[in-house]
Coordinates of C-alpha atoms and ligand atoms in Angstrom, one line a residue:
X1 CA 17.4 2.6 22.0
X2 CA 19.6 0.2 20.1
X3 CA 17.5 -3.0 20.8
X4 CA 14.4 -1.0 20.0
X5 CA 15.9 0.1 16.7
X6 CA 16.8 -3.5 15.8
X7 CA 13.3 -4.7 16.7
X8 CA 11.8 -1.9 14.6
X9 CA 14.1 -2.6 11.7
X10 CA 13.0 -6.3 11.8
X11 CA 9.3 -5.4 12.0
X12 CA 9.6 -2.8 9.1
X13 CA 11.7 -5.3 7.1
X14 CA 9.1 -8.0 7.5
X15 CA 6.3 -5.5 6.6
X16 CA 8.2 -4.3 3.5
X17 CA 8.9 -7.9 2.4
X18 CA 5.3 -8.9 3.0
X19 CA 4.0 -5.8 1.0
X20 CA 6.4 -6.6 -1.9
X21 CA 5.6 -10.2 -1.8
X22 CA 1.9 -9.4 -2.1
X23 CA 2.6 -6.9 -4.9
X24 CA 4.8 -9.5 -6.8
X25 CA 2.1 -12.1 -6.3
X26 CA -0.5 -9.7 -7.8
X27 CA 1.7 -9.0 -10.7
X28 CA 2.5 -12.7 -11.4
X29 CA -1.2 -13.5 -11.1
X30 CA -2.0 -10.7 -13.6
X31 CA 0.5 -12.1 -16.1
X32 CA -0.7 -15.7 -15.5
X33 CA -4.3 -14.7 -16.0
X34 CA -3.5 -12.9 -19.2
X35 CA -1.7 -16.0 -20.6
X36 CA -4.5 -18.2 -19.5
X37 CA -7.0 -15.8 -21.2
X38 CA -5.0 -16.1 -24.5
X39 CA -5.1 -19.9 -24.4
X40 CA -8.8 -19.9 -23.6
X41 CA -9.6 -17.4 -26.3
X42 CA -7.6 -19.3 -28.8
X43 CA -9.5 -22.5 -28.0
X44 CA -12.8 -20.7 -28.0
X45 CA -12.1 -19.2 -31.4
X46 CA -11.2 -22.6 -32.8
X47 CA -14.5 -24.0 -31.4
X48 CA -16.5 -21.1 -32.8
X49 CA -14.9 -21.5 -36.3
X50 CA -15.4 -25.2 -36.2
X51 CA -19.1 -24.7 -35.4
X52 CA -19.4 -22.3 -38.4
X53 CA -17.7 -24.9 -40.6
X54 CA -20.2 -27.6 -39.4
X55 CA -23.1 -25.4 -40.1
X56 CA -21.8 -24.6 -43.6
X57 CA -21.3 -28.3 -44.3
X58 CA -24.7 -29.2 -43.2
X59 CA -26.2 -26.6 -45.4
X60 CA -24.3 -28.0 -48.4
X61 CA -25.2 -31.6 -47.5
X62 CA -28.9 -30.9 -47.5
X63 CA -28.8 -29.5 -51.0
X64 CA -30.0 -32.4 -53.4
X65 CA -28.5 -30.9 -56.5
X66 CA -25.0 -30.7 -54.9
X67 CA -25.4 -34.2 -53.6
X68 CA -26.3 -35.4 -57.0
X69 CA -23.4 -33.6 -58.6
X70 CA -21.0 -35.1 -56.0
X71 CA -22.5 -38.5 -56.5
X72 CA -22.1 -38.3 -60.2
X73 CA -18.6 -36.8 -59.8
X74 CA -19.8 -33.8 -61.7
X75 CA -17.0 -31.3 -61.1
X76 CA -18.4 -28.4 -63.3
X77 CA -21.8 -28.5 -61.5
X78 CA -20.1 -28.5 -58.2
X79 CA -17.9 -25.5 -59.2
X80 CA -20.9 -23.7 -60.5
X81 CA -23.1 -24.4 -57.6
X82 CA -20.6 -23.8 -54.8
X83 CA -18.1 -21.4 -56.4
X84 CA -19.9 -18.2 -55.2
X85 CA -20.4 -19.7 -51.7
X86 CA -16.7 -20.6 -51.3
X87 CA -15.7 -17.1 -52.5
X88 CA -18.0 -15.6 -49.9
X89 CA -16.8 -17.9 -47.2
X90 CA -13.2 -17.1 -48.1
X91 CA -13.8 -13.3 -48.1
X92 CA -15.9 -13.1 -45.0
X93 CA -15.0 -16.0 -42.8
X94 CA -11.4 -16.8 -43.7
X95 CA -12.3 -20.2 -45.1
X96 CA -9.3 -21.2 -47.2
X97 CA -10.0 -24.8 -48.2
X98 CA -13.0 -26.7 -49.5
X99 CA -12.6 -30.3 -50.8
X100 CA -14.9 -32.9 -52.2
X101 CA -13.2 -36.3 -51.8
X102 CA -14.5 -39.7 -52.8
X103 CA -15.1 -42.6 -50.5
X104 CA -11.7 -44.0 -51.6
X105 CA -10.1 -40.7 -50.4
X106 CA -9.3 -39.7 -54.0
X107 CA -9.9 -36.0 -54.4
X108 CA -12.7 -34.9 -56.7
X109 CA -12.5 -31.2 -56.4
X110 CA -10.5 -28.5 -54.6
X111 CA -12.3 -25.2 -54.7
X112 CA -9.1 -23.3 -53.6
X113 CA -7.1 -25.0 -56.3
X114 CA -9.5 -26.4 -58.9
X115 CA -6.8 -27.7 -61.2
X116 CA -5.4 -30.1 -58.7
X117 CA -7.5 -33.3 -58.3
X118 CA -7.3 -37.1 -58.6
X119 CA -4.7 -37.4 -55.8
X120 CA -5.3 -39.4 -52.7
X121 CA -5.8 -37.3 -49.5
X122 CA -3.7 -38.9 -46.8
X123 CA -4.1 -36.2 -44.1
X124 CA -4.9 -37.4 -40.6
X125 CA -8.3 -35.7 -40.4
X126 CA -9.5 -37.4 -43.6
X127 CA -8.2 -40.8 -42.6
X128 CA -9.7 -40.5 -39.1
X129 CA -13.1 -39.5 -40.6
X130 CA -13.0 -42.5 -42.9
X131 CA -11.9 -44.8 -40.0
X132 CA -14.4 -43.5 -37.5
X133 CA -17.1 -42.8 -40.1
X134 CA -17.7 -39.5 -38.2
X135 CA -16.8 -35.9 -38.4
X136 CA -13.2 -35.1 -37.3
X137 CA -11.8 -31.6 -36.7
X138 CA -8.5 -30.2 -35.4
X139 CA -5.3 -28.4 -36.4
X140 CA -3.1 -29.8 -39.0
X141 CA 0.2 -28.9 -40.3
X142 CA 0.2 -28.4 -44.0
X143 CA 2.9 -29.5 -46.4
X144 CA 3.8 -25.9 -47.2
X145 CA 4.3 -25.0 -43.5
X146 CA 0.8 -23.7 -42.8
X147 CA -1.3 -24.5 -39.8
X148 CA -4.8 -25.1 -40.8
X149 CA -8.0 -25.8 -38.8
X150 CA -9.7 -28.6 -40.7
X151 CA -13.1 -30.3 -40.5
X152 CA -13.8 -33.5 -42.4
X153 CA -17.2 -35.0 -42.5
X154 CA -18.4 -38.2 -44.2
X155 CA -21.3 -37.5 -46.7
X156 CA -24.0 -40.1 -46.3
X157 CA -26.7 -40.8 -48.9
X158 CA -29.1 -43.6 -48.4
X159 CA -27.0 -44.9 -45.5
X160 CA -24.0 -45.1 -47.7
X161 CA -20.9 -42.9 -47.6
X162 CA -20.6 -41.3 -51.0
X163 CA -17.5 -39.4 -50.0
X164 CA -16.0 -36.8 -47.7
X165 CA -16.5 -33.0 -47.4
X166 CA -13.6 -31.0 -46.0
X167 CA -13.4 -27.4 -45.0
X168 CA -10.3 -25.6 -43.6
X169 CA -9.0 -22.3 -42.6
X170 CA -5.6 -21.1 -41.8
X171 CA -5.3 -19.9 -38.2
X172 CA -3.3 -16.8 -38.8
X173 CA -6.4 -14.5 -38.6
X174 CA -7.2 -16.0 -35.2
X175 CA -3.9 -15.0 -33.6
X176 CA -4.3 -11.5 -35.2
X177 CA -7.7 -11.1 -33.5
X178 CA -6.4 -12.3 -30.1
X179 CA -3.4 -10.1 -30.4
X180 CA -5.5 -7.1 -31.0
X181 CA -8.1 -8.0 -28.4
X182 CA -5.6 -8.7 -25.6
X183 CA -2.8 -6.3 -26.5
X184 CA -0.2 -9.1 -26.8
X185 CA 2.0 -10.3 -29.6
X186 CA 1.9 -13.9 -30.7
X187 CA 4.1 -16.3 -32.5
X188 CA 3.2 -19.7 -33.9
X189 CA 6.2 -22.0 -33.8
X190 CA 6.3 -25.6 -35.1
X191 CA 8.8 -28.4 -34.8
X192 CA 11.2 -28.2 -37.8
X193 CA 11.1 -32.0 -38.1
X194 CA 7.5 -31.8 -39.1
X195 CA 8.2 -29.4 -42.0
X196 CA 10.7 -29.8 -44.9
X197 CA 12.8 -26.7 -45.8
X198 CA 11.7 -26.7 -49.4
X199 CA 8.1 -27.0 -48.7
X200 CA 8.4 -24.3 -46.1
X201 CA 10.2 -22.0 -48.5
X202 CA 7.5 -22.6 -51.1
X203 CA 4.8 -21.8 -48.5
X204 CA 6.7 -18.6 -47.5
X205 CA 7.0 -17.6 -51.2
X206 CA 3.3 -18.3 -51.7
X207 CA 2.2 -16.2 -48.7
X208 CA 4.8 -13.5 -49.6
X209 CA 6.6 -13.9 -46.2
X210 CA 10.3 -13.6 -45.4
X211 CA 10.7 -16.0 -42.6
X212 CA 14.1 -17.0 -41.2
X213 CA 14.5 -20.8 -41.1
X214 CA 17.8 -20.5 -39.1
X215 CA 16.6 -18.3 -36.3
X216 CA 15.8 -21.1 -34.0
X217 CA 17.6 -24.5 -34.0
X218 CA 14.5 -26.8 -33.7
X219 CA 11.5 -24.5 -34.3
X220 CA 10.4 -22.5 -37.2
X221 CA 8.0 -19.6 -37.2
X222 CA 4.8 -20.2 -39.1
X223 CA 3.0 -17.0 -38.2
X224 CA 3.6 -13.9 -36.1
X225 CA 1.6 -10.8 -35.2
X226 CA 4.7 -8.5 -35.1
X227 CA 7.0 -7.6 -37.9
X228 CA 10.1 -7.6 -35.7
X229 CA 10.7 -10.4 -33.3
X230 CA 12.4 -9.2 -30.1
X231 CA 16.2 -9.4 -30.6
X232 CA 16.6 -11.0 -27.2
X233 CA 14.4 -13.9 -28.2
X234 CA 17.3 -16.1 -29.3
X235 CA 17.4 -19.8 -29.5
X236 CA 18.7 -20.2 -25.9
X237 CA 15.9 -18.0 -24.6
X238 CA 13.3 -20.0 -26.6
X239 CA 14.6 -23.3 -25.2
X240 CA 14.4 -21.8 -21.7
X241 CA 10.9 -20.6 -22.4
X242 CA 9.7 -23.9 -23.8
X243 CA 11.3 -25.8 -20.8
X244 CA 9.7 -23.5 -18.2
X245 CA 6.7 -22.2 -20.1
X246 CA 7.4 -18.6 -19.1
X247 CA 10.4 -16.2 -19.4
X248 CA 11.2 -12.6 -19.1
X249 CA 13.5 -10.6 -21.5
X250 CA 14.5 -7.1 -22.1
X251 CA 14.2 -5.7 -25.6
X252 CA 15.3 -2.2 -26.4
X253 CA 14.3 -0.8 -23.0
X254 CA 11.1 -2.8 -22.9
X255 CA 10.4 -5.6 -20.5
X256 CA 8.7 -8.5 -22.2
X257 CA 7.0 -11.4 -20.6
X258 CA 6.9 -14.6 -22.7
X259 CA 4.6 -17.6 -22.2
X260 CA 4.3 -20.7 -24.3
X261 CA 1.0 -22.5 -25.0
X262 CA 1.5 -26.0 -26.5
X263 CA -0.2 -26.6 -29.9
X264 CA -1.6 -30.0 -30.6
X265 CA -2.9 -31.3 -33.9
X266 CA -6.0 -33.3 -34.6
X267 CA -4.2 -36.5 -33.5
X268 CA -3.2 -34.8 -30.2
X269 CA 0.4 -34.7 -31.3
X270 CA 2.5 -31.8 -29.9
X271 CA 3.4 -30.0 -33.1
X272 CA 4.6 -26.7 -31.8
X273 CA 3.9 -23.8 -29.5
X274 CA 2.0 -20.6 -29.4
X275 CA 4.3 -18.0 -27.9
X276 CA 2.5 -15.1 -26.2
X277 CA 4.6 -11.9 -25.9
X278 CA 3.4 -9.3 -23.4
X279 CA 4.9 -5.9 -22.8
X280 CA 5.1 -5.5 -19.0
X281 CA 7.3 -2.4 -18.9
X282 CA 4.6 -0.3 -17.3
X283 CA 3.6 -3.1 -14.9
X284 CA 7.3 -3.6 -13.9
X285 CA 7.9 0.1 -13.5
X286 CA 4.8 0.3 -11.3
X287 CA 6.1 -2.6 -9.3
X288 CA 9.5 -1.0 -9.0
X289 CA 7.9 2.2 -7.8
X290 CA 5.9 0.1 -5.3
X291 CA 9.3 -1.2 -4.0
X292 CA 10.6 2.3 -3.7
X293 CA 7.4 3.6 -2.1
X294 CA 7.1 0.6 0.4
X295 CA 10.7 0.9 1.3
X296 CA 10.5 4.6 1.8
X297 CA 7.3 4.4 3.8
X298 CA 8.8 1.7 6.0
X299 CA 11.9 3.6 6.5
X300 CA 10.1 6.9 7.3
X301 CA 7.7 5.0 9.6
X302 CA 10.6 3.4 11.4
X303 CA 12.4 6.7 11.8
X304 CA 9.1 8.3 12.9
X305 CA 8.4 5.7 15.5
X306 CA 12.1 5.8 16.7
X307 CA 11.9 9.5 16.9
X308 CA 8.7 9.4 19.0
X309 CA 10.2 6.8 21.3
X310 CA 13.4 8.8 21.6
X311 CA 11.5 11.9 22.5
X312 CA 9.2 10.0 25.0
X313 CA 12.2 8.3 26.6
X314 CA 14.1 11.5 26.7
X315 CA 11.2 13.2 28.5
X316 CA 10.8 10.3 30.9
X317 CA 14.5 10.4 31.6
X318 CA 14.4 14.2 32.1
X319 CA 11.4 13.9 34.5
X320 CA 13.2 11.1 36.4
X321 CA 16.3 13.2 36.7
X322 CA 14.4 16.2 37.8
X323 CA 12.5 14.1 40.4
X324 CA 15.8 12.6 41.5
X325 CA 17.4 16.0 41.9
X326 CA 14.4 17.3 43.8
X327 CA 14.5 14.3 46.2
X328 CA 18.2 14.9 46.6
X329 CA 17.6 18.5 47.3
X330 CA 14.8 17.7 49.7
X331 CA 17.0 15.4 51.6
X332 CA 19.7 18.1 51.8
X333 CA 17.1 20.7 52.9
X334 CA 15.8 18.3 55.6
X335 CA 19.3 17.7 56.9
X336 CA 20.0 21.4 56.8
X337 CA 16.7 22.2 58.5
X338 CA 17.5 19.6 61.2
X339 CA 20.8 21.3 61.8
X340 CA 19.3 24.8 61.9
X341 CA 16.6 23.5 64.3
X342 CA 19.3 22.1 66.6
X343 CA 21.2 25.3 66.4
X344 CA 18.1 27.3 67.2
X345 CA 17.4 25.1 70.1
X346 CA 20.9 25.5 71.4
X347 CA 20.8 29.2 70.9
X348 CA 17.3 29.4 72.7
X349 CA 18.8 27.3 75.5
X350 CA 21.8 29.7 75.6
X351 CA 19.4 32.7 75.7
X352 CA 17.3 31.1 78.4
X353 CA 20.3 30.1 80.5
X354 CA 21.7 33.7 80.1
X355 CA 18.4 35.2 81.1
X356 CA 17.9 33.0 84.1
X357 CA 21.5 33.7 85.1
X358 CA 21.0 37.4 84.7
X359 CA 17.7 37.3 86.6
X360 CA 19.2 35.4 89.5
X361 CA 22.6 37.1 89.4
X362 CA 21.4 40.7 90.2
X363 CA 19.6 39.8 93.4
X364 CA 22.5 37.4 94.4
X365 CA 25.1 40.1 93.8
X366 CA 23.0 42.3 96.0
X367 CA 22.8 39.5 98.7
X368 CA 26.6 39.1 98.7
X369 CA 27.2 42.9 98.9
X370 CA 24.6 43.4 101.6
X371 CA 26.0 40.4 103.6
X372 CA 29.5 42.0 103.4
X373 CA 28.1 45.3 104.6
X374 CA 26.2 43.6 107.4
X375 CA 29.5 41.8 108.4
X376 CA 31.3 45.1 108.6
X377 CA 28.5 46.8 110.6
X378 CA 27.7 44.0 112.9
X379 CA 28.1 46.4 115.8
X380 CA 25.2 48.5 114.5
X381 CA 22.1 46.3 115.0
X382 CA 19.8 48.9 113.4
X383 CA 21.9 49.0 110.2
X384 CA 22.3 45.2 110.3
X385 CA 18.5 44.6 110.5
X386 CA 18.0 47.0 107.6
X387 CA 20.6 45.2 105.5
X388 CA 19.1 41.8 106.5
X389 CA 15.7 43.1 105.4
X390 CA 17.2 44.0 102.0
X391 CA 18.9 40.6 101.8
X392 CA 15.5 39.0 102.5
X393 CA 13.8 41.2 99.8
X394 CA 16.5 40.1 97.2
X395 CA 16.0 36.5 98.2
X396 CA 12.2 36.9 97.7
X397 CA 12.9 38.4 94.3
X398 CA 14.8 35.2 93.5
X399 CA 12.0 33.0 94.9
X400 CA 9.4 35.0 92.8
X401 CA 11.5 34.4 89.7
X402 CA 11.9 30.7 90.4
X403 CA 8.2 30.5 91.1
X404 CA 7.4 32.0 87.7
X405 CA 9.8 29.6 86.1
X406 CA 8.0 26.7 87.8
X407 CA 4.7 28.1 86.6
X408 CA 6.0 28.2 83.1
X409 CA 7.1 24.6 83.3
X410 CA 3.7 23.6 84.6
X411 CA 2.1 24.6 81.3
X412 CA 3.1 21.2 79.8
X413 CA 0.6 19.4 82.2
X414 CA -2.5 19.4 80.0
X415 CA -5.9 18.2 81.2
X416 CA -8.9 19.2 79.2
X417 CA -12.7 19.0 79.9
X418 CA -15.9 20.6 78.7
X419 CA -15.8 24.0 80.3
X420 CA -18.5 26.8 80.2
X421 CA -16.5 29.7 78.8
X422 CA -18.5 32.6 80.4
X423 CA -17.8 31.3 83.9
X424 CA -14.1 30.8 83.1
X425 CA -13.8 34.4 81.8
X426 CA -15.7 36.0 84.7
X427 CA -13.6 33.9 87.2
X428 CA -10.4 35.2 85.5
X429 CA -11.6 38.8 85.5
X430 CA -12.3 38.5 89.3
X431 CA -8.8 37.2 89.9
X432 CA -7.4 40.0 87.7
X433 CA -9.2 42.7 89.7
X434 CA -7.8 41.4 93.0
X435 CA -4.2 41.6 91.7
X436 CA -4.4 44.7 89.6
X437 CA -4.1 48.1 91.2
X438 CA -5.1 50.4 88.5
X439 CA -8.8 49.3 88.6
X440 CA -9.2 49.6 84.9
X441 CA -12.7 48.9 83.5
X442 CA -13.0 45.5 81.9
X443 CA -15.9 44.9 79.4
X444 CA -17.2 41.6 78.3
X445 CA -18.5 40.8 74.8
X446 CA -19.9 37.3 75.1
X447 CA -22.4 35.4 72.9
X448 CA -26.0 35.1 74.1
X449 CA -26.0 31.4 74.2
X450 CA -23.7 29.5 76.6
X451 CA -20.5 28.3 75.0
X452 CA -18.9 25.1 76.4
X453 CA -15.6 24.2 75.0
X454 CA -13.4 21.2 75.8
X455 CA -10.3 22.9 77.1
X456 CA -7.9 22.8 80.0
X457 CA -9.5 25.5 82.3
X458 CA -6.4 26.1 84.4
X459 CA -4.1 26.7 81.4
X460 CA -6.7 28.8 79.6
X461 CA -7.3 30.9 82.7
X462 CA -3.6 31.3 83.1
X463 CA -3.3 32.5 79.4
X464 CA -6.2 34.9 79.7
X465 CA -4.8 36.3 82.9
X466 CA -1.5 37.0 81.2
X467 CA -3.2 38.8 78.3
X468 CA -5.2 40.9 80.9
X469 CA -2.0 41.8 82.8
X470 CA -0.2 42.8 79.5
X471 CA -3.2 44.9 78.4
X472 CA -3.2 46.6 81.8
X473 CA 0.5 47.3 81.6
X474 CA 0.1 48.8 78.2
X475 CA -2.9 51.0 79.1
X476 CA -1.7 54.4 80.4
X477 CA -4.7 56.7 80.1
X478 CA -7.3 54.4 81.6
X479 CA -9.1 53.1 78.5
X480 CA -11.3 50.0 79.0
X481 CA -10.0 46.5 78.4
X482 CA -12.5 44.4 76.3
X483 CA -12.7 40.6 76.5
X484 CA -14.6 39.0 73.6
X485 CA -15.6 35.5 72.7
X486 CA -17.0 35.0 69.2
X487 CA -17.4 32.3 66.6
X488 CA -14.5 32.3 64.1
X489 CA -13.5 29.5 61.7
X490 CA -10.0 28.8 60.7
X491 CA -10.3 29.4 57.0
X492 CA -6.9 27.9 56.1
X493 CA -7.7 24.6 57.8
X494 CA -11.4 24.8 57.3
X495 CA -12.0 24.1 61.0
X496 CA -14.9 25.7 63.0
X497 CA -13.8 27.3 66.3
X498 CA -13.9 30.3 68.7
X499 CA -11.8 33.4 69.2
X500 CA -11.1 34.5 72.8
X501 CA -9.6 38.0 72.4
X502 CA -8.3 40.8 74.8
X503 CA -8.4 44.3 73.3
X504 CA -6.8 47.3 74.9
X505 CA -6.5 51.0 73.9
X506 CA -3.0 51.3 75.2
X507 CA 0.3 52.2 73.6
X508 CA 0.4 49.4 71.1
X509 CA 3.6 47.8 69.7
X510 CA 6.0 48.9 67.0
X511 CA 6.9 46.2 64.4
X512 CA 10.3 45.4 65.9
X513 CA 8.6 44.5 69.2
X514 CA 5.7 42.7 67.6
X515 CA 8.0 40.3 65.8
X516 CA 9.7 39.2 69.0
X517 CA 6.8 38.9 71.5
X518 CA 6.7 35.1 71.4
X519 CA 10.5 34.7 72.0
X520 CA 10.9 33.4 75.6
X521 CA 12.4 36.0 77.9
X522 CA 11.8 38.8 75.5
X523 CA 10.4 41.8 77.5
X524 CA 10.3 45.5 77.3
X525 CA 9.6 45.8 81.1
X526 CA 12.3 46.1 83.6
X527 CA 10.6 43.7 86.0
X528 CA 9.1 41.4 83.3
X529 CA 10.3 37.9 82.6
X530 CA 9.2 37.8 79.0
X531 CA 7.4 34.5 79.6
X532 CA 3.8 35.8 79.5
X533 CA 3.1 35.6 75.7
X534 CA 5.2 32.4 75.1
X535 CA 2.9 30.8 77.8
X536 CA -0.2 32.1 75.9
X537 CA 1.1 30.7 72.7
X538 CA 2.0 27.4 74.3
X539 CA -1.5 27.0 75.8
X540 CA -3.1 27.8 72.4
X541 CA -0.9 25.2 70.7
X542 CA -1.8 22.6 73.3
X543 CA -5.4 23.1 72.4
X544 CA -4.6 22.7 68.7
X545 CA -5.2 26.5 68.3
X546 CA -3.2 29.6 67.6
X547 CA -2.6 33.2 68.7
X548 CA -3.5 36.1 66.4
X549 CA -2.0 39.5 67.2
X550 CA -2.8 42.9 65.7
X551 CA -1.4 46.1 67.2
X552 CA -1.0 49.7 66.2
X553 CA 1.5 51.9 68.1
X554 CA -0.5 54.6 70.1
X555 CA -3.9 53.0 69.4
X556 CA -3.9 49.7 71.1
X557 CA -3.5 45.9 70.7
X558 CA -5.7 42.9 70.1
X559 CA -4.4 39.5 71.0
X560 CA -6.8 36.6 70.4
X561 CA -6.5 32.9 71.3
X562 CA -8.2 30.8 68.6
X563 CA -9.6 27.5 69.8
X564 CA -11.2 24.7 67.7
X565 CA -14.8 23.6 68.3
X566 CA -13.5 20.2 69.4
X567 CA -10.1 18.9 70.3
X568 CA -8.4 16.5 67.9
X569 CA -8.6 12.9 69.2
X570 CA -4.8 12.7 69.6
X571 CA -5.1 15.3 72.5
X572 CA -6.1 13.9 76.0
X573 CA -9.7 14.5 77.2
X574 CA -11.3 13.9 80.6
X575 CA -14.9 13.4 81.6
X576 CA -17.0 16.6 81.9
X577 CA -16.9 18.6 85.2
X578 CA -17.7 22.2 86.1
X579 CA -15.0 24.9 86.4
X580 CA -15.7 25.2 90.1
X581 CA -15.1 21.5 90.6
X582 CA -11.6 21.9 89.5
X583 CA -8.8 22.6 92.1
X584 CA -8.1 26.3 92.4
X585 CA -4.9 27.2 90.7
X586 CA -5.3 30.9 91.0
X587 CA -1.9 31.3 92.6
X588 CA -0.3 29.7 89.5
X589 CA -1.1 32.6 87.4
X590 CA 1.7 35.0 86.9
Ligands
ATP1 N1 -1.1 44.5 75.2 C1 0.1 44.9 74.9 N2 0.4 46.2 74.5 C2 1.6 46.5 74.2 N3 2.7 45.7 74.4 C3 2.5 44.5 74.8 C4 1.2 44.0 75.1 N4 1.3 42.7 75.4 C5 2.6 42.4 75.4 N5 3.4 43.5 75.0 C6 4.8 43.6 74.8 O1 5.3 42.3 74.7 C7 6.3 42.0 75.6 C8 6.3 40.6 76.0 O2 5.2 40.3 76.8 P1 5.2 39.2 77.8 O3 3.9 39.1 78.4 O4 5.7 38.0 77.2 O5 6.3 39.6 78.8 P2 6.2 40.7 79.9 O6 4.9 41.2 80.0 O7 7.2 41.7 79.4 O8 6.7 40.0 81.1 P3 5.9 39.2 82.2 O9 4.7 38.8 81.4 O10 6.7 38.0 82.5 O11 5.6 40.0 83.3 C9 6.1 43.0 76.6 O12 7.3 43.3 77.3 C10 5.5 44.2 75.9 O13 6.6 45.0 75.4
MG2 MG1 3.4 39.9 80.4

């Protein structure tokens, strides 16, 4: 489990890191896009306002009376003609400056400050317009610390420049619009070296602002969209921001993202920076929540997967243990079974030896006693002959017993061949009639069609004969013995076969006898060997069959030998021959 836990921890760690990296990337991209949008919008607005100024100028330049007044340096006419237009431009379009300047750059008329005139205009835009003899526009830092978008255009009349027209607007309203549109705060900073303190203070007073000249070491704020600058935005932070273009600060529980956009004047000089301040508190808390969520999900997933693995492994281990225990138990049972089998064999051998000894001992004791009597009465030839006769009879008993034993041992010689069953049964009944003295009726219940089974005819006749003898011995009041042959399948093994049964109406067997009838030497007859039914069972087993017994005390017994249709290939078979071709073994039957 430990290596698995380590691997899982690594996988989950990598997953969480990847998820957070993606999340951080999305956040940074969002911030970068917003900053880029601010810059783009600022430039777009400058362009738009420049276009408005161009259109306004062109309208003025096409007016002959204005041109005439300009040409004739007629200030009152200019004021009269354009005063209302300037007022409207100032009110509606934030235009703050309108100049008429002569070809020598001496100012003729300032609409925003009509009393100031006659001075030389030395601003970059005007000088460039004169030098290039073309329209020039761009941002310009004013003397009073104002940042103005200016457009200067030479005024041509009869291919001669009669002067320059200049329109300007302070950009404060632009940053206010952007701030509102994109929900950011903005700050216009310029290099202190480009503005003098006195002029700046004059400008602040004019615009009724309370700027702080000392707040930053090298920059001063010209315009801002928020009343309160973040306290954390100190000089050090500003320098860091200007060096790296972005920074992040905390201000009274808010997370602020700062980005600096460089500001260039009409001469492409870097004069300051536009600082964009964005409140990213929500974005950051969402990101922090994402970290918590991703970490929690990763942890829970890892715990879940580990749990599932643990359960699965535990189950496999338990199954393995159970199987191992079962195998162990099986081995033990096998050993035990082998031992019991050995014991049973020994005990069966002991029983058999005891029975044989007992069977032989009785006549032998008789022989010894009779011989002693004969020795003592040797003078009496009649008595001696009588005793010798009894000795012979006891000897014959022994021989009969030994003969039966030999017959039993012969059962293991198995030789099968296709045998017509009807002939075999009739043959056995004939033999039975010759030996049996009660002359009991024997009835046959055979199928109509001839049945030929591959069997050992000698062994089967022997078995059937034993069943007939047993039936006769059990029949006391002369009921008939019935031999039947009928089709019967072995349901358990699903094998088709035949049942050869002997049924009597004799005394039947109580359960305690029934359970021992296949034990060799078990007999309830004084002159029986107890080998009859063991032989029957042995013969059935040799044919891959079995013996089925049903008996009811006082009503009779049915003992059937079940035989399969065909012998399994492992059992020996011989070529077909008729029953009568086989050697006669009638004397083998008990
Ligand atoms: N048809 C039957 N009816 C009642 N009891 C039977 C029947 N067949 C067998 N038995 C009982 O089963 C015992 C065992 O039979 P088995 O044929 O093995 O030996 P046996 O007949 O006693 O001796 P043997 O066959 O050697 O003369 C018999 O002693 C008898 O008690
Ligand atoms: Mg018998």
